[in-house]
C-alpha cells in the first residue's frame, strides 16, 4: 500500500460502499482525512451515480426501512434519531424525515440536522376550516444548497381549497423565508414532488367553472419559479396521473379503467415529443390493484421494479411483458418506497456533532482516541 500512488488509492476508495468507508477511516490518519474531505465525498457520490451502485430502497409508513437494490434480499429497520415513519424524497443520500420536528438525515452515516421551527400562519381575511402542511425536498446544485419547501394549504369548512402559503428552507442559511404562493392545490399527502435536477414535479388539477384539466406542474428551488411541462398525447377522458422519476427521467403514471395503468417516460426533459410509453400493466398480469409505482431499472435495463399497491415489489420484464414477484425478508405489510443512493454527504449536522465549539472539540477528542486505538491494533 505505501507504494501505491495516492490518486490510485483515492480512486479505489470511491468505488467502495459507505459502510466500508466508515470503517476504513480508522486505517490511518491520512485515510481518515481523505474520506472526510468534501472533495472525496463528492467524488464518491459522482462515482455511485455514474455506475448506478450503492442504491437502496427507503421504505416508510410503518417505520423506516432500507433494502439494498442489487440484492433485494432483506428489509432492515433503521433507527432515526427521533421517532418517525414518514419520509419525503431523497437527495444525494439525504432524506427529509417528517417527524414532529422535521429533520434532514443521512441514514448511512446517521448524521442529521433539525429544521428550525416555523409557525403555520393562518390568514386573517377569511375563516379557515382546516390547514394542511406538505413538504418537498430538493438540491440546488448551483449553490450547493439543500432546500425544503413547505406549503400550508387552507380549506374552508366545506373542504374546498382556498389558497396556500409557501416557505423555503435553505441548509446554507439554516433559515426559513416566505416565497411566492403556490397557485394550485397539491396532492393530499405530507410529502409531494418528484425531484429531478433541483426541480420538484407533481400532477395538479387546473381549471374552474366546472371544467378541469390536469397538468404537470414544476417548481425550481433555485430560481423559485413555477412552470408547467407538456403531457403525452392521451386518448380517453381519464385525467388523473402521478409524476415520478425513473432512471434519471421524468415519469408519468396514468391509471385507467379496468385496473389498467400506463407508464410514460420523458426521455428529453421538457420536450413533448420525447414522451414514450414504457409499459402498460393490467390483469391478468397482476391481480386487481389500486396503485402501481415504478421505482428503478434492473442492472441490465431489461426489467422495471414496481411498487404494487404499497404492499409488494414486482419486476416487470419490458421485452417479454411478464412479471415476477420479489421476496424480501422483513418487508413491512404496507409501505411507500423511494430510491436513495448511499453517500457520505453530511447535512451540517445538529444534535450528533453540533456546530458549537465545545462539541467540535469533543468530537476531535473522540476521533483522536479512536485513531490511537486503531493504530495500536494495526501496529
Short mmCIF file of C-alpha atoms in Angstrom, two decimals:
data_model
loop_
_atom_site.label_atom_id
_atom_site.label_comp_id
_atom_site.label_asym_id
_atom_site.label_seq_id
_atom_site.Cartn_x
_atom_site.Cartn_y
_atom_site.Cartn_z
CA UNK A 1 0.00 0.00 0.00
CA UNK A 2 2.75 2.57 0.75
CA UNK A 3 3.96 2.17 -2.84
CA UNK A 4 0.60 2.92 -4.42
CA UNK A 5 0.05 6.47 -5.71
CA UNK A 6 -2.39 8.45 -3.59
CA UNK A 7 -4.54 9.11 -6.67
CA UNK A 8 -4.99 5.37 -7.20
CA UNK A 9 -5.86 4.79 -3.53
CA UNK A 10 -8.45 7.56 -3.70
CA UNK A 11 -9.92 6.14 -6.90
CA UNK A 12 -10.24 2.69 -5.30
CA UNK A 13 -11.90 4.17 -2.22
CA UNK A 14 -14.52 6.00 -4.31
CA UNK A 15 -15.77 2.61 -5.52
CA UNK A 16 -16.47 1.21 -2.05
CA UNK A 17 -19.77 1.21 -0.14
CA UNK A 18 -20.36 3.75 2.61
CA UNK A 19 -20.31 1.09 5.33
CA UNK A 20 -16.78 0.07 4.37
CA UNK A 21 -15.56 3.65 4.11
CA UNK A 22 -16.78 4.43 7.61
CA UNK A 23 -14.71 1.50 8.92
CA UNK A 24 -11.66 2.43 6.84
CA UNK A 25 -11.49 5.86 8.48
CA UNK A 26 -9.64 4.00 11.26
CA UNK A 27 -6.92 2.61 8.97
CA UNK A 28 -4.75 5.71 9.27
CA UNK A 29 -4.92 9.44 9.75
CA UNK A 30 -4.33 10.12 6.02
CA UNK A 31 -7.18 7.77 5.07
CA UNK A 32 -9.47 9.39 7.62
CA UNK A 33 -8.57 12.82 6.25
CA UNK A 34 -9.23 11.73 2.66
CA UNK A 35 -12.57 10.04 3.39
CA UNK A 36 -13.81 13.02 5.42
CA UNK A 37 -12.81 15.61 2.80
CA UNK A 38 -15.53 17.41 0.83
CA UNK A 39 -13.79 16.64 -2.46
CA UNK A 40 -13.74 12.89 -1.77
CA UNK A 41 -17.36 12.87 -0.59
CA UNK A 42 -18.41 14.46 -3.88
CA UNK A 43 -16.20 12.12 -5.92
CA UNK A 44 -17.74 9.10 -4.18
CA UNK A 45 -21.25 10.36 -4.90
CA UNK A 46 -20.48 11.03 -8.57
CA UNK A 47 -18.94 7.55 -8.92
CA UNK A 48 -22.04 5.94 -7.40
CA UNK A 49 -24.33 7.86 -9.75
CA UNK A 50 -22.18 7.10 -12.77
CA UNK A 51 -22.10 3.35 -12.14
CA UNK A 52 -25.59 3.01 -10.61
CA UNK A 53 -24.07 1.47 -7.48
CA UNK A 54 -24.82 1.90 -3.77
CA UNK A 55 -28.56 2.18 -4.44
CA UNK A 56 -31.15 1.40 -1.78
CA UNK A 57 -34.89 1.48 -1.42
CA UNK A 58 -36.01 3.60 1.52
CA UNK A 59 -39.37 2.43 2.84
CA UNK A 60 -41.69 4.48 5.02
CA UNK A 61 -45.12 4.39 6.70
CA UNK A 62 -44.78 1.60 9.29
CA UNK A 63 -41.30 2.66 10.35
CA UNK A 64 -38.30 3.44 8.15
CA UNK A 65 -36.54 0.56 6.38
CA UNK A 66 -33.75 0.19 3.83
CA UNK A 67 -33.41 -2.52 1.18
CA UNK A 68 -30.26 -2.94 -0.94
CA UNK A 69 -31.44 -2.61 -4.53
CA UNK A 70 -28.92 -5.00 -6.09
CA UNK A 71 -29.94 -7.90 -3.86
CA UNK A 72 -33.48 -7.08 -2.65
CA UNK A 73 -32.96 -9.77 -0.04
CA UNK A 74 -33.90 -8.15 3.27
CA UNK A 75 -35.53 -5.02 4.69
CA UNK A 76 -33.51 -3.59 7.55
CA UNK A 77 -35.29 -1.37 10.03
CA UNK A 78 -33.49 1.91 10.63
CA UNK A 79 -33.36 3.87 13.86
CA UNK A 80 -33.74 7.59 13.20
CA UNK A 81 -32.73 9.98 15.99
CA UNK A 82 -36.40 10.73 16.69
CA UNK A 83 -39.47 8.56 16.40
CA UNK A 84 -40.74 8.87 12.81
CA UNK A 85 -42.12 6.82 9.95
CA UNK A 86 -42.83 9.40 7.22
CA UNK A 87 -40.08 10.04 4.66
CA UNK A 88 -40.02 12.58 1.87
CA UNK A 89 -37.94 12.21 -1.29
CA UNK A 90 -34.16 11.75 -1.15
CA UNK A 91 -31.37 13.94 -2.50
CA UNK A 92 -27.81 12.61 -2.81
CA UNK A 93 -28.23 10.22 0.10
CA UNK A 94 -30.05 12.65 2.37
CA UNK A 95 -33.73 12.20 3.19
CA UNK A 96 -36.24 14.52 4.76
CA UNK A 97 -37.85 12.79 7.73
CA UNK A 98 -41.28 14.18 8.60
CA UNK A 99 -41.23 13.82 12.36
CA UNK A 100 -42.83 16.21 14.84
CA UNK A 101 -39.67 18.25 14.27
CA UNK A 102 -38.70 17.54 10.62
CA UNK A 103 -35.02 16.82 10.05
CA UNK A 104 -32.64 16.12 7.19
CA UNK A 105 -30.97 12.76 7.80
CA UNK A 106 -28.26 10.67 6.22
CA UNK A 107 -29.34 7.15 7.25
CA UNK A 108 -25.99 5.69 6.18
CA UNK A 109 -23.76 7.93 8.32
CA UNK A 110 -26.56 8.61 10.86
CA UNK A 111 -25.85 12.33 10.84
CA UNK A 112 -28.85 14.63 10.90
CA UNK A 113 -29.94 18.24 11.09
CA UNK A 114 -33.15 19.52 12.61
CA UNK A 115 -35.11 22.12 10.70
CA UNK A 116 -35.79 25.27 12.72
CA UNK A 117 -39.36 25.75 13.87
CA UNK A 118 -41.60 27.96 11.76
CA UNK A 119 -45.25 28.52 12.68
CA UNK A 120 -48.26 27.92 10.45
CA UNK A 121 -49.57 31.44 9.83
CA UNK A 122 -53.28 31.21 9.18
CA UNK A 123 -54.82 34.02 7.11
CA UNK A 124 -56.97 36.57 8.89
CA UNK A 125 -59.13 37.63 5.95
CA UNK A 126 -61.35 34.51 5.98
CA UNK A 127 -62.36 31.64 8.23
CA UNK A 128 -60.30 28.51 7.84
CA UNK A 129 -61.94 25.14 8.19
CA UNK A 130 -58.67 23.20 8.06
CA UNK A 131 -54.99 23.71 7.32
CA UNK A 132 -52.76 21.07 5.78
CA UNK A 133 -48.94 21.14 5.65
CA UNK A 134 -46.96 19.31 2.96
CA UNK A 135 -43.23 19.17 2.19
CA UNK A 136 -40.85 18.80 -0.74
CA UNK A 137 -37.06 18.26 -0.60
CA UNK A 138 -34.62 19.24 -3.35
CA UNK A 139 -30.98 20.08 -4.10
CA UNK A 140 -29.79 23.35 -5.64
CA UNK A 141 -26.60 22.24 -7.44
CA UNK A 142 -25.59 25.76 -8.48
CA UNK A 143 -25.40 26.97 -4.87
CA UNK A 144 -24.66 23.55 -3.32
CA UNK A 145 -27.67 24.02 -1.09
CA UNK A 146 -30.25 21.52 0.14
CA UNK A 147 -33.67 23.12 0.28
CA UNK A 148 -37.03 22.21 1.77
CA UNK A 149 -40.30 23.63 0.51
CA UNK A 150 -43.17 23.76 2.99
CA UNK A 151 -46.64 24.54 1.69
CA UNK A 152 -49.53 25.36 4.01
CA UNK A 153 -52.85 24.75 2.27
CA UNK A 154 -56.01 26.30 3.69
CA UNK A 155 -59.50 24.96 3.12
CA UNK A 156 -62.94 26.24 4.02
CA UNK A 157 -65.44 24.41 6.21
CA UNK A 158 -66.72 22.63 3.09
CA UNK A 159 -63.16 21.31 2.47
CA UNK A 160 -62.87 23.48 -0.65
CA UNK A 161 -59.29 24.58 -1.35
CA UNK A 162 -58.92 28.33 -0.87
CA UNK A 163 -55.24 29.17 -1.14
CA UNK A 164 -51.77 28.24 0.05
CA UNK A 165 -48.75 29.90 1.58
CA UNK A 166 -45.23 28.67 0.92
CA UNK A 167 -41.90 28.86 2.72
CA UNK A 168 -38.42 27.80 1.63
CA UNK A 169 -35.70 26.47 3.93
CA UNK A 170 -32.02 26.76 2.96
CA UNK A 171 -29.46 24.47 4.60
CA UNK A 172 -26.79 27.11 3.98
CA UNK A 173 -28.56 29.84 5.90
CA UNK A 174 -30.41 27.45 8.23
CA UNK A 175 -33.45 29.72 7.93
CA UNK A 176 -36.98 29.71 6.54
CA UNK A 177 -38.36 32.53 4.43
CA UNK A 178 -41.60 33.17 2.63
CA UNK A 179 -41.75 32.67 -1.12
CA UNK A 180 -44.37 33.14 -3.79
CA UNK A 181 -47.54 31.22 -3.00
CA UNK A 182 -48.27 28.05 -4.94
CA UNK A 183 -51.04 28.62 -7.48
CA UNK A 184 -52.57 25.11 -7.38
CA UNK A 185 -53.80 22.57 -4.89
CA UNK A 186 -51.14 19.95 -4.25
CA UNK A 187 -51.76 16.22 -3.88
CA UNK A 188 -53.22 15.46 -0.47
CA UNK A 189 -50.18 13.90 1.20
CA UNK A 190 -47.46 15.06 3.57
CA UNK A 191 -44.63 14.64 1.05
CA UNK A 192 -45.10 15.64 -2.56
CA UNK A 193 -42.95 16.24 -5.57
CA UNK A 194 -40.72 14.08 -7.77
CA UNK A 195 -37.24 15.61 -7.51
CA UNK A 196 -35.16 15.87 -10.67
CA UNK A 197 -32.19 18.22 -11.13
CA UNK A 198 -33.28 20.72 -8.50
CA UNK A 199 -36.90 20.83 -9.61
CA UNK A 200 -39.94 19.39 -7.82
CA UNK A 201 -42.68 17.99 -10.08
CA UNK A 202 -46.22 16.88 -9.38
CA UNK A 203 -49.57 16.42 -11.09
CA UNK A 204 -52.17 19.11 -10.33
CA UNK A 205 -55.73 19.84 -11.34
CA UNK A 206 -56.34 23.15 -13.05
CA UNK A 207 -59.37 24.99 -14.33
CA UNK A 208 -62.60 26.39 -12.93
CA UNK A 209 -66.31 26.83 -13.70
CA UNK A 210 -66.83 23.09 -13.88
CA UNK A 211 -64.07 22.47 -16.44
CA UNK A 212 -61.00 20.72 -15.12
CA UNK A 213 -57.78 19.56 -16.68
CA UNK A 214 -54.62 18.02 -15.28
CA UNK A 215 -51.13 19.45 -15.67
CA UNK A 216 -47.56 18.57 -14.80
CA UNK A 217 -46.50 21.39 -12.53
CA UNK A 218 -42.87 22.12 -11.64
CA UNK A 219 -41.09 24.31 -9.11
CA UNK A 220 -37.39 25.17 -9.42
CA UNK A 221 -35.92 25.57 -5.92
CA UNK A 222 -33.03 27.72 -7.18
CA UNK A 223 -34.93 30.26 -9.28
CA UNK A 224 -38.15 29.83 -7.24
CA UNK A 225 -40.11 29.82 -10.50
CA UNK A 226 -43.27 27.84 -11.27
CA UNK A 227 -43.86 26.36 -14.71
CA UNK A 228 -45.74 23.55 -16.43
CA UNK A 229 -44.47 20.74 -18.62
CA UNK A 230 -46.21 19.17 -21.63
CA UNK A 231 -48.04 15.87 -21.14
CA UNK A 232 -48.12 12.94 -23.52
CA UNK A 233 -50.97 12.87 -26.04
CA UNK A 234 -53.53 10.85 -24.12
CA UNK A 235 -56.54 9.11 -25.53
CA UNK A 236 -59.64 8.80 -23.37
CA UNK A 237 -61.09 11.01 -20.68
CA UNK A 238 -59.01 9.86 -17.68
CA UNK A 239 -57.35 12.94 -16.19
CA UNK A 240 -55.69 11.56 -13.08
CA UNK A 241 -51.97 10.75 -13.06
CA UNK A 242 -48.93 10.86 -10.79
CA UNK A 243 -45.42 12.06 -11.58
CA UNK A 244 -42.34 10.02 -10.61
CA UNK A 245 -38.65 9.78 -11.55
CA UNK A 246 -37.30 6.62 -13.17
CA UNK A 247 -33.70 6.17 -14.29
CA UNK A 248 -33.00 9.91 -14.23
CA UNK A 249 -36.01 10.76 -16.39
CA UNK A 250 -39.40 12.21 -15.56
CA UNK A 251 -42.04 9.52 -15.48
CA UNK A 252 -45.84 9.76 -15.66
CA UNK A 253 -48.10 7.04 -14.24
CA UNK A 254 -51.65 7.10 -15.54
CA UNK A 255 -54.25 4.74 -14.07
CA UNK A 256 -57.12 3.91 -16.40
CA UNK A 257 -60.33 1.92 -16.27
CA UNK A 258 -60.44 -1.82 -15.58
CA UNK A 259 -57.28 -1.80 -13.48
CA UNK A 260 -55.07 -0.74 -16.36
CA UNK A 261 -52.05 1.55 -15.86
CA UNK A 262 -49.80 3.20 -18.43
CA UNK A 263 -46.27 4.32 -17.56
CA UNK A 264 -44.70 7.03 -19.75
CA UNK A 265 -41.08 8.29 -19.83
CA UNK A 266 -39.96 11.78 -20.89
CA UNK A 267 -36.60 10.92 -22.48
CA UNK A 268 -35.64 14.56 -23.12
CA UNK A 269 -36.68 16.95 -20.38
CA UNK A 270 -39.27 19.50 -21.44
CA UNK A 271 -39.73 18.08 -24.96
CA UNK A 272 -43.28 16.90 -25.56
CA UNK A 273 -42.29 14.67 -28.48
CA UNK A 274 -39.88 12.71 -26.28
CA UNK A 275 -42.70 11.14 -24.24
CA UNK A 276 -42.62 7.37 -24.79
CA UNK A 277 -44.96 4.78 -23.35
CA UNK A 278 -42.70 2.44 -21.41
CA UNK A 279 -45.21 -0.18 -20.33
CA UNK A 280 -48.85 -1.00 -19.70
CA UNK A 281 -49.80 -3.28 -16.86
CA UNK A 282 -53.23 -4.82 -16.25
CA UNK A 283 -54.89 -8.07 -15.17
CA UNK A 284 -54.18 -10.95 -15.56
CA UNK A 285 -50.50 -9.94 -15.21
CA UNK A 286 -51.34 -8.72 -11.71
CA UNK A 287 -54.45 -9.01 -9.63
CA UNK A 288 -56.76 -6.05 -9.17
CA UNK A 289 -54.86 -3.20 -7.66
CA UNK A 290 -55.17 0.45 -6.65
CA UNK A 291 -51.70 1.84 -7.41
CA UNK A 292 -48.62 0.93 -9.42
CA UNK A 293 -45.40 2.89 -8.92
CA UNK A 294 -42.17 2.49 -10.95
CA UNK A 295 -39.01 2.56 -8.83
CA UNK A 296 -35.90 1.52 -10.76
CA UNK A 297 -34.48 -0.37 -13.73
CA UNK A 298 -32.61 -3.64 -13.31
CA UNK A 299 -28.86 -3.65 -13.88
CA UNK A 300 -29.28 -4.82 -17.49
CA UNK A 301 -32.12 -2.37 -18.14
CA UNK A 302 -34.48 -5.14 -19.22
CA UNK A 303 -36.80 -5.00 -16.19
CA UNK A 304 -38.53 -2.32 -14.14
CA UNK A 305 -39.09 -2.67 -10.41
CA UNK A 306 -42.66 -1.73 -9.48
CA UNK A 307 -44.36 -0.97 -6.18
CA UNK A 308 -47.62 -2.92 -6.32
CA UNK A 309 -50.31 -1.37 -4.09
CA UNK A 310 -47.74 -0.30 -1.48
CA UNK A 311 -47.67 -3.94 -0.35
CA UNK A 312 -45.46 -5.84 -2.76
CA UNK A 313 -42.47 -5.43 -5.09
CA UNK A 314 -42.57 -6.94 -8.59
CA UNK A 315 -40.24 -6.98 -11.59
CA UNK A 316 -41.79 -6.22 -14.99
CA UNK A 317 -39.93 -7.63 -18.00
CA UNK A 318 -40.03 -4.98 -20.76
CA UNK A 319 -39.32 -7.47 -23.57
CA UNK A 320 -41.43 -10.42 -22.53
CA UNK A 321 -44.15 -8.30 -20.88
CA UNK A 322 -44.25 -10.62 -17.89
CA UNK A 323 -43.99 -10.04 -14.14
CA UNK A 324 -42.36 -11.89 -11.26
CA UNK A 325 -42.77 -11.31 -7.56
CA UNK A 326 -39.88 -10.22 -5.35
CA UNK A 327 -39.50 -11.88 -1.96
CA UNK A 328 -37.90 -9.54 0.59
CA UNK A 329 -37.35 -10.78 4.16
CA UNK A 330 -38.75 -8.42 6.77
CA UNK A 331 -40.73 -6.32 4.30
CA UNK A 332 -43.40 -4.35 6.21
CA UNK A 333 -47.04 -5.09 5.45
CA UNK A 334 -47.64 -1.62 3.97
CA UNK A 335 -45.00 0.81 2.72
CA UNK A 336 -44.16 3.50 0.24
CA UNK A 337 -40.77 3.38 -1.43
CA UNK A 338 -38.14 5.85 -2.58
CA UNK A 339 -34.83 5.08 -4.33
CA UNK A 340 -31.85 6.53 -2.48
CA UNK A 341 -28.12 6.48 -3.23
CA UNK A 342 -25.92 5.79 -0.21
CA UNK A 343 -23.45 8.63 0.29
CA UNK A 344 -21.23 10.40 2.79
CA UNK A 345 -22.95 13.74 2.24
CA UNK A 346 -23.43 15.49 5.56
CA UNK A 347 -26.42 17.70 6.39
CA UNK A 348 -24.30 20.10 8.53
CA UNK A 349 -25.48 18.06 11.44
CA UNK A 350 -27.11 19.28 14.58
CA UNK A 351 -27.56 17.07 17.61
CA UNK A 352 -24.96 14.46 16.63
CA UNK A 353 -21.91 16.65 16.12
CA UNK A 354 -23.38 20.12 16.72
CA UNK A 355 -21.56 23.10 15.27
CA UNK A 356 -20.77 24.63 18.64
CA UNK A 357 -17.11 24.96 19.53
CA UNK A 358 -17.44 22.83 22.65
CA UNK A 359 -18.93 19.88 20.82
CA UNK A 360 -16.46 20.24 17.95
CA UNK A 361 -13.62 19.85 20.44
CA UNK A 362 -15.34 16.84 21.99
CA UNK A 363 -15.66 15.24 18.58
CA UNK A 364 -11.98 15.90 17.79
CA UNK A 365 -11.01 14.28 21.08
CA UNK A 366 -13.10 11.20 20.32
CA UNK A 367 -11.55 10.89 16.85
CA UNK A 368 -8.02 11.14 18.24
CA UNK A 369 -8.72 8.41 20.81
CA UNK A 370 -10.26 6.20 18.13
CA UNK A 371 -7.27 6.70 15.82
CA UNK A 372 -4.79 5.88 18.62
CA UNK A 373 -6.78 2.73 19.40
CA UNK A 374 -6.88 1.70 15.74
CA UNK A 375 -3.18 2.46 15.40
CA UNK A 376 -2.30 0.22 18.32
CA UNK A 377 -4.40 -2.57 16.84
CA UNK A 378 -2.62 -2.41 13.47
CA UNK A 379 0.92 -1.92 14.75
#
